[in-house]
Amino acid sequence: MTDHELAEIYERNVNIVYKICYIYLKNKADTEDAVQSVFLKMAQSPVNFNSYEHEKAWLITTARNHCKDQLKSWWKRKRVDFENLPEIAAWDEKNETKEMIGKLFTLSEKYRVVLYLYYFEDYSTKEIAELLGRNESTIRTQLVRGRERLKHDLGGTRFGQRDCQQNI
């Protein structure tokens, strides 16, 4: 892979990789380190992508696995995090969207990641199941339960339709 090809792949996918890492790690500094590591792994691996979707899926899976490894590390488990609220540095959207994303970060990982991939990245439940290595029925259950928790946390019924991004 040439430097030019790597730069193009980086430009196309840096935002999605950043967002996936941020959903797991919940802070800007760790997220930036993770994004760098994911693209370094891509540059060092001999993988050839069949399509843009294959490239994106590989990066999402690699980002997820890297972040999970980071969360399991001794340093991350023993460290005291003084930040009480997650920062929403990567998104410059309406206040309601920021509120909803802030509430999304309070959900457990299994709901947070599934809801993000479904609503913000427009993946189907089948594609999410393949990316995360879970059953499709599990993904659907997590979507339902995650939506209910978000609806409760937001104090209303604004969340539930696939086109909810426009209503938020």
Short mmCIF file of C-alpha atoms in Angstrom, two decimals, residues 35-150:
data_model
loop_
_atom_site.label_atom_id
_atom_site.label_comp_id
_atom_site.label_asym_id
_atom_site.label_seq_id
_atom_site.Cartn_x
_atom_site.Cartn_y
_atom_site.Cartn_z
CA VAL A 35 -7.14 6.14 16.43
CA GLN A 36 -3.42 6.43 15.80
CA SER A 37 -2.89 2.80 16.82
CA VAL A 38 -5.70 1.54 14.59
CA PHE A 39 -4.32 3.25 11.50
CA LEU A 40 -0.80 2.10 12.37
CA LYS A 41 -2.10 -1.49 12.52
CA MET A 42 -3.70 -0.99 9.12
CA ALA A 43 -0.48 0.37 7.66
CA GLN A 44 1.51 -2.58 9.02
CA SER A 45 -0.96 -5.30 8.05
CA PRO A 46 -0.94 -6.95 4.64
CA VAL A 47 -4.72 -6.64 4.25
CA ASN A 48 -6.14 -5.79 0.82
CA PHE A 49 -9.62 -4.33 0.86
CA ASN A 50 -12.24 -5.52 -1.62
CA SER A 51 -14.40 -2.40 -1.30
CA TYR A 52 -14.93 0.73 0.77
CA GLU A 53 -17.40 -1.18 2.94
CA HIS A 54 -14.82 -3.90 3.61
CA GLU A 55 -12.27 -1.23 4.50
CA LYS A 56 -14.73 0.49 6.86
CA ALA A 57 -15.79 -2.79 8.49
CA TRP A 58 -12.14 -3.81 9.04
CA LEU A 59 -11.35 -0.46 10.66
CA ILE A 60 -14.45 -0.57 12.90
CA THR A 61 -13.64 -4.10 14.04
CA THR A 62 -9.99 -3.24 14.63
CA ALA A 63 -10.95 -0.08 16.55
CA ARG A 64 -13.42 -2.01 18.70
CA ASN A 65 -10.89 -4.73 19.50
CA HIS A 66 -8.14 -2.22 20.27
CA CYS A 67 -10.40 -0.23 22.60
CA LYS A 68 -11.56 -3.36 24.40
CA ASP A 69 -7.92 -4.34 24.93
CA GLN A 70 -7.21 -0.87 26.30
CA LEU A 71 -10.14 -1.09 28.71
CA LYS A 72 -8.87 -4.44 29.99
CA SER A 73 -5.36 -3.16 30.58
CA TRP A 74 -4.01 -2.82 34.09
CA TRP A 75 -3.43 0.91 33.67
CA LYS A 76 -7.00 1.64 32.62
CA ARG A 77 -8.56 -0.45 35.42
CA LYS A 78 -6.43 1.05 38.19
CA ARG A 79 -6.50 4.65 36.98
CA VAL A 80 -8.86 7.13 38.63
CA ASP A 81 -10.63 9.26 36.04
CA PHE A 82 -11.39 12.74 37.34
CA GLU A 83 -13.62 13.69 34.46
CA ASN A 84 -17.23 13.20 35.48
CA LEU A 85 -18.84 14.10 32.19
CA PRO A 86 -17.78 12.90 28.77
CA GLU A 87 -16.60 15.53 26.34
CA ILE A 88 -18.32 15.71 22.99
CA ALA A 89 -15.38 17.22 21.11
CA ALA A 90 -15.79 15.32 17.86
CA TRP A 91 -19.33 16.48 17.12
CA ASP A 92 -20.52 19.98 16.37
CA GLU A 93 -24.27 19.46 16.31
CA LYS A 94 -27.43 20.90 17.88
CA ASN A 95 -27.73 21.04 21.69
CA GLU A 96 -30.42 18.35 21.68
CA THR A 97 -28.13 16.01 19.75
CA LYS A 98 -25.33 16.73 22.23
CA GLU A 99 -27.72 15.95 25.08
CA MET A 100 -28.77 12.70 23.43
CA ILE A 101 -25.13 11.72 22.73
CA GLY A 102 -24.25 12.59 26.33
CA LYS A 103 -27.02 10.27 27.53
CA LEU A 104 -25.83 7.63 25.06
CA PHE A 105 -22.43 7.67 26.81
CA THR A 106 -24.07 6.87 30.13
CA LEU A 107 -25.44 3.59 28.78
CA SER A 108 -23.49 0.39 29.15
CA GLU A 109 -21.13 -0.54 26.33
CA LYS A 110 -23.38 -3.20 24.80
CA TYR A 111 -26.19 -0.69 24.22
CA ARG A 112 -23.98 2.31 23.44
CA VAL A 113 -22.09 0.68 20.57
CA VAL A 114 -25.13 -0.99 19.01
CA LEU A 115 -27.21 2.21 19.09
CA TYR A 116 -24.37 4.25 17.62
CA LEU A 117 -23.73 1.84 14.75
CA TYR A 118 -27.44 1.52 13.97
CA TYR A 119 -28.50 5.18 14.14
CA PHE A 120 -25.38 7.15 13.33
CA GLU A 121 -23.55 4.84 10.92
CA ASP A 122 -26.71 3.34 9.39
CA TYR A 123 -25.70 -0.32 9.74
CA SER A 124 -28.41 -3.00 9.69
CA THR A 125 -28.83 -5.37 12.62
CA LYS A 126 -27.32 -8.15 10.50
CA GLU A 127 -24.22 -6.05 9.71
CA ILE A 128 -23.83 -5.03 13.37
CA ALA A 129 -24.09 -8.66 14.44
CA GLU A 130 -21.29 -9.57 12.01
CA LEU A 131 -19.11 -6.65 13.11
CA LEU A 132 -19.52 -7.37 16.82
CA GLY A 133 -19.60 -11.15 16.62
CA ARG A 134 -23.04 -11.45 18.23
CA ASN A 135 -26.34 -13.01 17.20
CA GLU A 136 -28.67 -10.81 15.18
CA SER A 137 -31.49 -11.41 17.68
CA THR A 138 -29.17 -10.23 20.47
CA ILE A 139 -28.50 -7.02 18.54
CA ARG A 140 -32.24 -6.41 18.07
CA THR A 141 -32.85 -6.98 21.78
CA GLN A 142 -30.03 -4.60 22.68
CA LEU A 143 -31.50 -1.97 20.34
CA VAL A 144 -34.91 -2.24 21.99
CA ARG A 145 -33.50 -2.13 25.52
CA GLY A 146 -31.04 0.63 24.68
CA ARG A 147 -33.81 2.76 23.14
CA GLU A 148 -35.96 2.25 26.23
CA ARG A 149 -33.13 3.31 28.52
CA LEU A 150 -32.40 6.36 26.37
#
